[in-house]
Amino acid sequence: MEFIFKVVNAGSIILEKQIDEGLIDKDIHNRFMFEAQNFVVKIKTLYESIKENQNLLSDNDFVNFPFKKQIQMWCNFIESQSIYSDREVENKIKDSGYFTGMETQTVEDDNHNSLKDNLEALLEIFDTLLNFLHFTSHKKIEGYGNVDFKNISPFYIPSIEQISHLTNHKILLENVWDKIKFRKWDYKIYRENDHSTTPVYYYSPPNLRNLKLERAGIIRKSYHEHQSALKPVSFSRMRTLRQELDSHSESVLNDLFSLKTNVFEIGVEIIEPKIQFSMQSTYSKIGDSFYQKNIDEDGDVSLEDIYFGFSYLLSLGYLYSHFSHEIFDESNFKMLCPVVSITRIAADFSSKFSMNKRTAKKIIEYFVLFPSTPNRQKDVFSKPLVYVGNDNIVFTPYIVGQMNLDRITERILSDSEIDESIKGVNLEKELITALSSSAHLKVNNSKVRFNAFDGKEVEYDLIAVFDGKIILIEIKCLNTPYSDYEQKTREEEILKGVAQVNRREEILIKEPEEIIDRINIELPKENPLKEDIVKIVCTDVFHYTGRIEDDVYIIDSSALSKFFLNPKIEVTEMKDTPIIVDKSYIWENNPDISTFKRYLRMPTAVERILLNLEERTRPVMLLSDDSPRLAFADYILKKNPYDRSEAKKTTIKVGRNEKCFCGSGVKYKKCCGR
């Protein structure tokens, strides 16, 4: 902190000298001091909180437990919480008689978190804590790998409760800092009540509407994956398979690898829709590169092989939890998260998938989180098998089941020799092919590239004509962002696309003949003006859909294709026989440009979620009465947007002079109601 104060003071002295010499205006000095003091306050409050956290952490007894016992206790805690969560969801489904796939994401009553939020927070705490435990236990891990600890219950141990709170506290502080550093979040000072003199530093983004759209995009992606993997036919089949499982013995609890072939095949079939959905998504991005064996140093493992690993681990985890959760008792944690050897699990994988043992072990080890794993790859979301010494790992079904397949494959692609640029080319081809099949849209299929009036080359991704207007689309293929830094870099790509499509508009207006000579469709005007052009940046991620930047609409390829190819909106309840409880249309008969623009501002899939999002303050836990008071903005899903009672709310009921429901801060008539 002293160093920061010295830097600020030095900067102030330099600027004052430049003012005296007439080199700069005094306003520059004032702005510098304001920004510098603002920054110092941010650093100071976070620094004080982190220092308080470290002091308490150094006195925690849990760090003195053997590493294997630490991991077993934490894995047991996570798995047990997943059991309680599952039982709560089962009760919800039983009460309603159907399920939508959103039961875990909705926040009820006055809670701050949904069931999904709580479990994800536990995983994040465990993931963060692992780095610390690896640091404190690195040299002692091998010595305890084969020790059988008797008491591995995580309950009623104050040091575990304290270390989980401290880790969560650290995560929240790091989240706030990342938002300050990468996303320009700033604070406002409030008071806890009218009589309090203690300041509360409340952090929020420059644009709350963008944060709300981002949250809606994350929820929508989760729902989209759920719906795509759970078709009515697979839902019916899964019910039959689960009933069949109930008739088998529980011998798997004594030996993870004692599953009969026909029982394991049931597990494979149950998780197959999830595997197929992710595989198809990855294959559509990179084509036949999917089968190339070049994602490891020796070049003998392909992405297809990694998906065999997904299938094996997810099936094993599902089956084991199916049997263990039924007999779970807090008095006995021995069978909840078994300790198994890497060699044995690799041999079982090799046998069940008819794969050579060397390749099988390589694939299994890809999912093992070793202490020596590079930091960039060191997380339980990608590597759920935590190494505890002597060739052993802890197998935690819930952690295995939460593997993010897309994130893992995206990381593999970025680390491998497979050319990632092919993803953008494939997305462009896919979108042009899809939109070309619409009877309402004329899509150019020829290459448009030339040197423009500004002396630089220009290339048009997609030009189309719709309802007398020219549609210019810049296509951006992006990896899904999972951190504030990744959000920042993806947003920069989006804004780069905005600049590109605006330049293409300018060139089209100034040099229309250059475009007309190169396209195979007829433009509605030979000399188009700005009002004749609709500009779009289309990407393959959901986080930015609904944003408008510099007169350019941002939308994802799924939502864009739906408008032209499948305007029907259905909400389905999953029962013994799935039934459609709500049906509506984005447009009927023929779409027009005003309907299209309104849809670009607020696609139906986003609108449904946005209506049920509510701003919620997230406070950072106080470690003492003297702790700095910190909080930040967030959004929660207050109601299930696909529940029967909510499904009918397909039109916005809001006064034209009231603030828009989307969170823009302006009147409805000037925003989504235009």
XYZ file of C-alpha atoms in Angstrom:
674
model
C 0.000 0.000 0.000
C 2.838 2.397 0.796
C 4.248 1.821 -2.691
C 0.890 2.731 -4.290
C 0.679 5.955 -2.251
C 4.217 6.855 -3.357
C 3.317 6.285 -7.026
C 0.207 8.486 -6.737
C 2.157 11.252 -4.984
C 4.947 11.074 -7.548
C 2.407 11.357 -10.376
C 0.793 14.351 -8.695
C 4.156 16.134 -8.310
C 5.019 15.550 -11.986
C 1.663 16.920 -13.139
C 1.902 19.972 -10.859
C 5.310 20.762 -12.361
C 3.844 20.477 -15.880
C 1.019 22.853 -14.873
C 3.585 25.413 -13.638
C 5.426 25.103 -16.937
C 2.192 25.599 -18.872
C 2.386 22.179 -20.518
C -0.989 20.855 -19.300
C -4.278 22.176 -18.000
C -5.108 22.014 -14.276
C -8.182 19.894 -15.079
C -5.870 17.055 -16.146
C -4.241 17.112 -12.717
C -7.650 17.097 -10.993
C -8.886 14.186 -13.098
C -5.696 12.241 -12.367
C -6.031 12.781 -8.623
C -9.712 11.790 -8.665
C -9.033 8.561 -10.593
C -5.932 7.774 -8.533
C -7.705 8.279 -5.203
C -10.619 6.193 -6.449
C -8.213 3.411 -7.395
C -6.409 3.620 -4.054
C -9.714 3.162 -2.196
C -10.448 0.025 -4.225
C -7.001 -1.427 -3.558
C -7.059 -0.475 0.120
C -10.428 -2.076 0.951
C -9.575 -5.285 -0.905
C -6.087 -5.415 0.613
C -7.438 -5.070 4.145
C -9.974 -7.832 3.529
C -7.413 -10.228 2.041
C -4.960 -9.580 4.863
C -7.666 -10.346 7.443
C -8.484 -13.551 5.545
C -4.845 -14.711 5.497
C -4.424 -14.118 9.228
C -7.419 -16.328 10.048
C -6.368 -18.973 7.518
C -2.942 -19.387 9.110
C -4.613 -20.453 12.372
C -6.971 -23.019 10.808
C -6.518 -26.630 12.016
C -7.818 -28.264 8.829
C -4.539 -27.560 7.025
C -2.807 -29.948 9.448
C -4.857 -32.981 8.342
C -3.170 -35.431 5.915
C -3.844 -34.423 2.301
C -5.785 -37.586 1.418
C -8.093 -37.115 4.397
C -8.641 -33.450 3.493
C -9.714 -34.418 -0.027
C -11.925 -37.305 1.092
C -13.727 -35.104 3.613
C -14.315 -32.323 1.092
C -15.436 -34.697 -1.659
C -17.830 -36.368 0.789
C -19.228 -32.963 1.690
C -19.829 -32.039 -1.971
C -21.377 -35.407 -2.813
C -23.669 -35.312 0.239
C -24.884 -31.810 -0.685
C -25.692 -33.044 -4.191
C -27.840 -35.779 -2.611
C -29.809 -33.234 -0.565
C -30.201 -31.075 -3.686
C -31.465 -34.035 -5.739
C -34.006 -34.900 -3.083
C -35.275 -31.315 -3.018
C -35.660 -31.294 -6.802
C -37.472 -34.647 -6.675
C -39.946 -33.139 -4.208
C -40.493 -30.147 -6.502
C -41.181 -32.415 -9.458
C -43.454 -34.625 -7.370
C -45.472 -31.591 -6.211
C -45.877 -30.154 -9.719
C -46.174 -33.449 -11.590
C -43.721 -32.390 -14.291
C -40.277 -30.894 -14.753
C -38.807 -28.223 -17.008
C -35.063 -28.594 -16.442
C -34.864 -25.246 -14.633
C -35.788 -26.437 -11.144
C -32.234 -26.078 -9.811
C -31.715 -22.576 -11.260
C -34.647 -20.754 -9.672
C -34.177 -18.845 -6.419
C -37.112 -19.281 -4.053
C -38.382 -17.237 -1.116
C -35.712 -14.861 0.224
C -32.691 -17.000 -0.630
C -29.740 -15.429 -2.414
C -28.764 -18.572 -4.286
C -30.406 -21.330 -6.287
C -29.579 -25.002 -5.732
C -27.348 -24.840 -8.809
C -25.587 -21.710 -7.493
C -24.932 -23.384 -4.133
C -23.411 -26.522 -5.654
C -21.331 -24.532 -8.150
C -20.085 -22.376 -5.264
C -19.009 -25.526 -3.391
C -17.099 -26.725 -6.455
C -15.439 -23.338 -6.849
C -14.477 -23.312 -3.163
C -13.011 -26.814 -3.489
C -11.193 -25.857 -6.680
C -9.642 -22.776 -5.031
C -8.860 -24.614 -1.800
C -7.063 -27.375 -3.724
C -4.365 -24.956 -4.860
C -3.729 -24.013 -1.237
C -3.778 -27.632 -0.032
C -1.378 -28.670 -2.808
C 0.952 -25.912 -1.676
C 0.819 -26.887 1.999
C 0.911 -30.683 1.468
C 2.885 -31.211 -1.731
C 5.765 -33.143 -0.215
C 3.528 -35.257 2.020
C 0.955 -36.477 -0.520
C 2.646 -39.761 -1.467
C 3.133 -40.884 2.136
C -0.610 -41.198 2.884
C -1.949 -42.533 -0.448
C -2.678 -46.035 0.908
C -3.701 -45.073 4.453
C -7.317 -45.986 5.282
C -8.709 -43.161 7.433
C -11.589 -44.183 9.682
C -13.365 -40.861 10.246
C -13.876 -38.984 6.984
C -17.182 -37.307 7.830
C -17.061 -33.586 6.962
C -19.793 -32.630 9.418
C -19.484 -30.994 12.840
C -15.839 -30.013 12.339
C -15.437 -26.246 12.942
C -12.142 -25.982 11.037
C -13.775 -27.272 7.811
C -16.640 -24.831 8.161
C -14.225 -21.963 8.800
C -11.901 -22.803 5.913
C -14.868 -23.049 3.515
C -16.050 -19.576 4.612
C -12.550 -18.146 4.273
C -12.097 -19.667 0.826
C -15.474 -18.365 -0.318
C -14.547 -14.952 1.076
C -11.302 -15.018 -0.922
C -13.163 -16.037 -4.103
C -15.605 -13.125 -3.763
C -12.749 -10.664 -3.231
C -10.945 -12.017 -6.293
C -14.175 -11.756 -8.298
C -14.586 -8.110 -7.321
C -10.951 -7.380 -8.217
C -11.283 -9.110 -11.594
C -14.372 -7.051 -12.346
C -12.510 -3.860 -11.427
C -9.429 -4.852 -13.405
C -10.956 -6.324 -16.545
C -14.497 -4.936 -16.775
C -14.303 -1.410 -15.364
C -16.647 -1.989 -12.434
C -16.768 0.957 -10.044
C -18.193 1.557 -6.587
C -20.721 3.833 -4.953
C -20.695 4.449 -1.220
C -23.828 3.696 0.800
C -24.614 3.413 4.525
C -26.004 0.312 6.211
C -28.763 2.431 7.775
C -29.646 6.056 8.543
C -27.598 6.074 11.744
C -24.517 4.250 10.468
C -21.236 5.991 9.708
C -19.660 2.829 8.259
C -19.385 3.030 4.450
C -20.548 0.172 2.222
C -18.683 -0.036 -1.093
C -21.176 -1.290 -3.684
C -19.611 -2.384 -6.992
C -21.554 -2.490 -10.241
C -20.752 -2.504 -13.980
C -20.867 0.515 -16.296
C -23.985 -0.991 -17.915
C -26.417 -3.022 -15.783
C -28.455 -4.051 -18.832
C -25.417 -5.803 -20.330
C -24.876 -7.668 -17.049
C -28.520 -8.748 -17.075
C -28.261 -9.946 -20.687
C -25.063 -11.812 -19.823
C -26.785 -13.596 -16.933
C -29.731 -14.425 -19.202
C -27.312 -15.846 -21.765
C -25.692 -18.161 -19.206
C -29.097 -19.466 -18.069
C -30.284 -19.841 -21.652
C -27.171 -21.823 -22.609
C -27.760 -24.215 -19.723
C -31.413 -24.668 -20.710
C -30.506 -25.069 -24.393
C -28.043 -27.868 -23.548
C -30.630 -29.539 -21.325
C -33.354 -29.417 -23.994
C -31.067 -30.496 -26.821
C -29.825 -33.529 -24.878
C -33.251 -34.553 -23.577
C -35.581 -35.135 -26.491
C -39.004 -36.728 -25.764
C -37.858 -40.110 -27.090
C -34.709 -40.103 -24.940
C -36.712 -38.938 -21.898
C -39.091 -41.875 -22.209
C -36.214 -44.291 -22.728
C -34.309 -42.911 -19.726
C -37.281 -43.583 -17.441
C -37.326 -47.204 -18.602
C -33.565 -47.560 -18.114
C -33.686 -46.139 -14.583
C -36.439 -48.555 -13.632
C -34.334 -51.397 -15.016
C -31.355 -50.263 -12.909
C -33.431 -50.538 -9.735
C -33.709 -54.274 -10.269
C -29.921 -54.814 -10.152
C -27.764 -55.461 -7.113
C -25.593 -52.905 -5.354
C -22.336 -54.862 -5.643
C -20.782 -51.814 -7.288
C -20.568 -50.213 -3.838
C -18.050 -52.816 -2.753
C -16.092 -52.616 -5.989
C -16.400 -49.716 -8.444
C -15.454 -52.026 -11.305
C -17.781 -54.958 -10.550
C -20.525 -53.668 -12.845
C -21.883 -56.260 -15.240
C -21.577 -55.345 -18.904
C -25.337 -54.976 -19.416
C -25.615 -52.658 -16.381
C -22.745 -50.451 -17.593
C -24.382 -50.277 -21.021
C -27.498 -48.850 -19.367
C -25.370 -46.085 -17.881
C -23.776 -45.373 -21.261
C -27.193 -45.121 -22.902
C -28.499 -42.755 -20.203
C -25.674 -40.240 -20.622
C -25.425 -40.730 -24.416
C -27.645 -37.707 -25.319
C -25.299 -35.377 -23.416
C -22.245 -36.876 -25.136
C -23.839 -36.742 -28.593
C -24.940 -33.117 -28.204
C -21.431 -31.989 -27.281
C -19.793 -34.182 -29.938
C -22.024 -32.819 -32.691
C -21.377 -29.259 -31.563
C -17.596 -29.798 -31.608
C -17.642 -31.671 -34.928
C -19.665 -28.908 -36.598
C -16.919 -26.461 -35.602
C -13.817 -28.390 -36.721
C -15.079 -31.069 -39.125
C -12.920 -34.141 -39.734
C -10.149 -32.692 -37.542
C -12.265 -34.226 -34.775
C -10.758 -37.617 -35.630
C -7.123 -36.491 -36.006
C -4.854 -38.101 -33.406
C -2.744 -35.092 -32.546
C -3.969 -33.600 -29.289
C -1.142 -35.071 -27.193
C 2.642 -34.978 -27.530
C 2.860 -38.440 -29.111
C -0.010 -37.810 -31.505
C -1.947 -40.970 -30.636
C -5.005 -39.430 -28.911
C -7.844 -37.695 -30.786
C -10.814 -35.643 -29.605
C -12.959 -38.684 -30.338
C -10.842 -40.640 -27.801
C -11.426 -37.900 -25.212
C -15.169 -38.304 -25.765
C -14.795 -42.029 -25.051
C -13.249 -40.901 -21.753
C -16.227 -38.603 -21.113
C -18.621 -41.454 -21.824
C -16.800 -43.882 -19.514
C -16.435 -41.517 -16.546
C -19.925 -40.014 -16.779
C -21.513 -43.475 -17.058
C -19.490 -44.827 -14.140
C -20.310 -41.780 -12.022
C -24.011 -41.941 -12.824
C -24.294 -45.636 -12.001
C -22.273 -45.429 -8.803
C -24.300 -42.488 -7.485
C -27.556 -44.221 -8.468
C -26.774 -47.021 -6.012
C -24.843 -45.093 -3.321
C -27.339 -42.232 -2.945
C -30.153 -44.642 -2.142
C -28.408 -45.984 0.968
C -26.530 -42.821 1.998
C -26.324 -42.401 5.746
C -24.471 -39.566 7.487
C -23.017 -42.095 9.901
C -21.030 -43.807 7.109
C -19.142 -41.952 4.382
C -16.911 -44.853 3.349
C -18.746 -45.660 0.120
C -19.771 -42.191 -1.010
C -16.520 -41.220 -2.799
C -14.308 -44.305 -3.264
C -10.524 -44.155 -3.515
C -9.310 -46.118 -6.565
C -6.018 -46.557 -8.386
C -5.366 -44.884 -11.738
C -3.958 -48.146 -13.093
C -7.137 -50.050 -12.279
C -9.543 -47.426 -13.584
C -7.509 -47.188 -16.818
C -7.586 -50.997 -17.201
C -11.369 -51.022 -16.722
C -11.763 -48.223 -19.299
C -9.527 -50.143 -21.723
C -11.641 -53.269 -21.290
C -15.066 -51.640 -21.597
C -14.163 -49.549 -24.669
C -11.833 -52.061 -26.395
C -8.929 -49.616 -26.335
C -5.209 -50.367 -25.974
C -4.030 -49.948 -22.386
C -1.404 -47.297 -23.138
C -3.920 -44.978 -24.819
C -6.554 -45.710 -22.169
C -4.216 -44.675 -19.357
C -3.242 -41.482 -21.200
C -6.897 -40.531 -21.523
C -7.718 -41.293 -17.875
C -4.661 -39.339 -16.718
C -5.916 -36.378 -18.724
C -8.787 -36.176 -16.199
C -6.546 -36.522 -13.126
C -5.676 -33.390 -11.184
C -2.063 -33.941 -10.132
C -0.173 -31.466 -7.906
C 2.163 -30.880 -10.868
C -0.677 -30.007 -13.287
C 0.070 -26.617 -14.970
C -1.941 -23.760 -13.443
C -3.743 -23.031 -16.706
C -5.259 -26.530 -16.661
C -5.572 -26.936 -12.896
C -9.292 -27.069 -12.132
C -11.739 -29.756 -11.023
C -14.226 -28.702 -13.718
C -11.864 -30.239 -16.299
C -9.944 -32.695 -14.113
C -12.400 -34.199 -11.620
C -10.212 -37.118 -10.451
C -8.150 -35.661 -7.601
C -4.818 -37.395 -7.018
C -4.141 -38.321 -3.372
C -0.860 -40.251 -3.670
C 0.420 -43.763 -4.432
C -1.371 -43.964 -7.824
C -4.741 -43.288 -6.146
C -7.514 -40.801 -6.922
C -10.776 -39.942 -5.165
C -13.752 -40.717 -7.420
C -16.544 -38.200 -6.688
C -19.621 -38.882 -8.866
C -21.025 -35.344 -8.615
C -17.719 -33.686 -9.561
C -17.316 -36.121 -12.456
C -20.876 -35.371 -13.589
C -20.210 -31.618 -13.588
C -17.440 -31.806 -16.163
C -17.943 -29.015 -18.680
C -17.431 -30.921 -21.933
C -17.392 -27.840 -24.162
C -14.897 -26.021 -21.963
C -12.596 -29.049 -21.916
C -12.701 -29.501 -25.690
C -12.186 -25.768 -26.307
C -9.106 -25.869 -24.089
C -7.799 -28.973 -25.847
C -8.256 -27.298 -29.234
C -6.373 -24.188 -28.139
C -3.503 -26.338 -26.802
C -3.359 -28.788 -29.730
C -2.066 -28.613 -33.284
C -5.601 -28.530 -34.728
C -6.141 -25.284 -36.669
C -8.789 -23.329 -34.708
C -9.367 -20.878 -37.576
C -11.421 -23.590 -39.254
C -14.123 -22.960 -36.624
C -14.876 -19.487 -38.003
C -14.985 -20.758 -41.581
C -17.366 -23.579 -40.629
C -19.675 -21.263 -38.667
C -19.863 -18.911 -41.648
C -20.661 -21.761 -44.058
C -23.230 -23.227 -41.667
C -25.036 -19.910 -41.201
C -25.068 -19.045 -44.922
C -26.388 -22.525 -45.775
C -29.095 -22.339 -43.091
C -30.316 -18.827 -43.975
C -30.244 -19.592 -47.701
C -32.986 -22.161 -47.112
C -35.402 -19.451 -45.917
C -38.042 -18.370 -48.429
C -38.075 -14.892 -46.893
C -34.402 -14.065 -47.298
C -32.119 -13.686 -50.306
C -28.585 -14.610 -49.294
C -25.442 -13.891 -51.302
C -23.304 -17.008 -51.801
C -20.349 -15.507 -53.664
C -17.048 -14.169 -52.338
C -16.929 -10.381 -51.827
C -13.393 -9.131 -51.282
C -11.618 -6.060 -52.741
C -9.516 -3.008 -51.885
C -11.826 -0.227 -50.707
C -11.609 3.560 -51.047
C -9.560 3.796 -47.824
C -6.760 1.735 -49.364
C -7.455 -1.320 -47.200
C -8.894 -4.674 -48.158
C -12.479 -5.427 -47.159
C -14.317 -8.750 -47.071
C -18.045 -9.193 -46.468
C -18.982 -12.250 -44.396
C -22.674 -12.277 -45.240
C -24.892 -9.997 -47.337
C -28.630 -10.643 -47.568
C -31.802 -8.848 -48.616
C -34.951 -8.988 -46.490
C -38.181 -6.994 -46.864
C -36.507 -4.335 -48.986
C -33.539 -3.864 -46.636
C -29.897 -4.897 -46.955
C -28.684 -7.093 -44.098
C -24.934 -6.930 -43.364
C -23.703 -9.634 -40.965
C -20.241 -9.985 -39.445
C -19.751 -13.526 -38.093
C -17.603 -14.104 -34.996
C -16.778 -17.611 -33.780
C -15.875 -17.352 -30.081
C -15.093 -19.677 -27.198
C -17.558 -19.446 -24.329
C -16.248 -17.054 -21.634
C -15.902 -18.487 -18.106
C -14.026 -15.670 -16.345
C -13.991 -11.880 -16.297
C -10.765 -11.856 -18.298
C -12.341 -14.107 -20.934
C -15.463 -11.916 -20.922
C -13.250 -8.911 -21.596
C -11.420 -10.535 -24.516
C -14.664 -11.863 -26.075
C -16.301 -8.457 -25.720
C -13.314 -6.876 -27.453
C -13.863 -9.301 -30.351
C -17.549 -8.349 -30.474
C -16.710 -4.626 -30.542
C -14.107 -5.291 -33.234
C -16.895 -6.921 -35.235
C -19.075 -3.846 -34.664
C -16.327 -1.622 -36.091
C -15.903 -3.979 -39.051
C -19.576 -4.060 -40.001
C -19.849 -0.267 -39.658
C -16.898 0.116 -42.042
C -18.590 -2.251 -44.496
C -21.723 -0.133 -44.339
C -19.668 2.972 -45.168
C -18.011 1.206 -48.106
C -21.373 -0.079 -49.388
C -22.763 3.473 -49.366
C -19.672 5.025 -51.010
C -18.810 2.216 -53.441
C -22.038 0.222 -54.082
C -20.896 -0.796 -57.571
C -17.963 -2.753 -56.093
C -20.382 -4.905 -54.098
C -23.069 -5.180 -56.790
C -20.512 -6.534 -59.284
C -19.463 -9.295 -56.851
C -22.742 -10.615 -55.421
C -25.251 -13.053 -56.902
C -28.371 -11.378 -55.491
C -30.024 -8.101 -56.446
C -29.912 -5.215 -53.983
C -33.157 -3.238 -53.474
C -31.307 0.012 -54.311
C -28.288 0.751 -56.454
C -27.279 3.604 -54.144
C -28.313 2.544 -50.627
C -28.382 4.921 -47.645
C -27.906 4.174 -43.941
C -31.651 3.688 -43.422
C -31.617 0.928 -46.042
C -29.123 -1.181 -44.081
C -29.464 -3.369 -40.980
C -26.140 -4.245 -39.335
C -25.593 -7.374 -37.240
C -22.717 -9.080 -35.442
C -23.594 -12.771 -35.140
C -21.658 -15.078 -32.840
C -21.974 -18.622 -31.516
C -22.178 -17.674 -27.808
C -25.301 -16.473 -25.982
C -23.780 -13.914 -23.588
C -24.145 -10.823 -25.815
C -27.486 -11.452 -27.524
C -29.787 -8.439 -27.198
C -27.029 -5.829 -27.001
C -26.902 -2.890 -29.408
C -23.500 -1.285 -29.906
C -22.991 1.745 -32.163
C -26.197 1.017 -34.123
C -25.233 -2.658 -34.574
C -27.369 -5.532 -33.250
C -25.606 -8.409 -31.446
C -27.225 -11.842 -31.698
C -26.237 -15.515 -31.612
C -26.529 -17.817 -34.620
C -29.161 -20.016 -32.927
C -31.526 -17.084 -32.298
C -30.897 -15.565 -35.747
C -31.627 -18.849 -37.543
C -34.778 -19.389 -35.474
C -36.356 -16.140 -36.696
C -36.125 -17.125 -40.350
C -36.378 -20.914 -40.174
C -38.496 -21.868 -37.160
C -40.619 -19.049 -35.718
C -42.648 -21.442 -33.539
C -42.051 -21.204 -29.763
C -43.084 -24.224 -27.684
C -42.849 -24.862 -23.962
C -42.914 -28.558 -23.084
C -43.602 -30.264 -19.771
C -41.760 -33.543 -19.281
C -44.161 -36.165 -17.944
C -44.751 -39.812 -18.768
C -45.721 -38.403 -22.144
C -44.247 -34.946 -22.850
C -46.956 -32.348 -23.512
C -46.794 -28.860 -25.033
C -48.278 -26.349 -22.561
C -47.658 -23.180 -24.527
C -47.253 -22.413 -28.210
C -46.673 -19.038 -29.824
C -45.049 -17.592 -32.929
C -42.397 -14.931 -33.435
C -44.300 -14.008 -36.600
C -47.199 -15.451 -38.580
C -47.746 -15.589 -42.343
C -44.805 -13.395 -43.452
C -42.156 -11.614 -41.355
C -41.371 -7.935 -41.920
C -38.414 -5.726 -41.113
C -40.041 -4.039 -38.095
C -40.729 -7.451 -36.504
C -37.154 -8.472 -37.268
C -35.651 -5.360 -35.656
C -37.826 -5.796 -32.588
C -36.685 -9.429 -32.385
C -33.011 -8.405 -32.720
C -33.434 -6.066 -29.764
C -35.039 -8.801 -27.689
C -35.169 -12.387 -29.031
C -38.055 -14.376 -27.556
C -35.778 -16.893 -25.800
C -33.960 -14.042 -24.026
C -37.141 -12.098 -23.236
C -38.675 -15.042 -21.391
C -35.669 -15.290 -19.049
C -35.144 -11.534 -18.695
C -38.693 -11.076 -17.408
C -37.877 -13.321 -14.450
C -34.433 -11.959 -13.554
C -34.186 -9.729 -10.513
C -31.263 -7.579 -9.399
C -29.785 -8.795 -6.140
C -26.991 -7.359 -3.999
C -24.234 -9.863 -3.189
C -22.490 -8.912 0.066
C -18.962 -10.095 0.835
C -18.940 -11.899 4.181
C -17.650 -9.936 7.172
C -14.824 -11.652 9.042
C -15.006 -9.193 11.953
C -16.787 -6.021 13.014
C -13.915 -4.033 11.506
C -14.028 -5.719 8.094
C -14.537 -3.396 5.104
C -18.152 -3.553 3.911
C -18.123 -4.725 0.279
C -20.950 -5.811 -2.013
C -21.546 -6.169 -5.734
C -24.418 -6.350 -8.223
C -25.812 -9.615 -9.535
C -29.035 -11.046 -10.959
C -31.037 -14.040 -9.775
C -33.743 -16.041 -11.540
C -36.689 -15.322 -9.283
C -39.241 -17.427 -11.184
C -38.960 -20.394 -13.520
C -39.503 -18.909 -17.019
C -40.664 -22.285 -18.321
C -43.093 -23.073 -15.525
C -46.714 -23.480 -16.633
C -47.808 -20.232 -14.934
C -44.940 -18.243 -16.482
C -45.067 -19.802 -19.958
C -48.169 -17.806 -20.877
C -46.372 -14.500 -20.320
C -45.167 -14.180 -23.904
C -46.079 -10.508 -24.279
C -44.715 -7.681 -22.181
C -47.291 -5.931 -20.022
C -45.578 -2.666 -19.154
C -46.656 0.943 -19.570
C -45.039 2.819 -22.445
C -43.754 5.500 -20.079
C -42.496 3.042 -17.473
C -38.855 1.935 -17.367
C -38.136 -0.948 -19.723
C -38.140 -4.426 -18.179
C -34.778 -5.239 -19.793
C -32.911 -3.001 -17.352
C -31.709 -0.343 -19.808
C -32.883 2.467 -17.530
C -34.888 4.237 -20.262
C -38.609 4.235 -20.944
C -40.157 1.145 -22.515
C -41.441 3.099 -25.524
C -37.869 4.178 -26.338
C -36.343 0.730 -25.840
C -37.854 -2.749 -26.339
C -41.282 -1.209 -26.975
C -40.176 0.757 -30.016
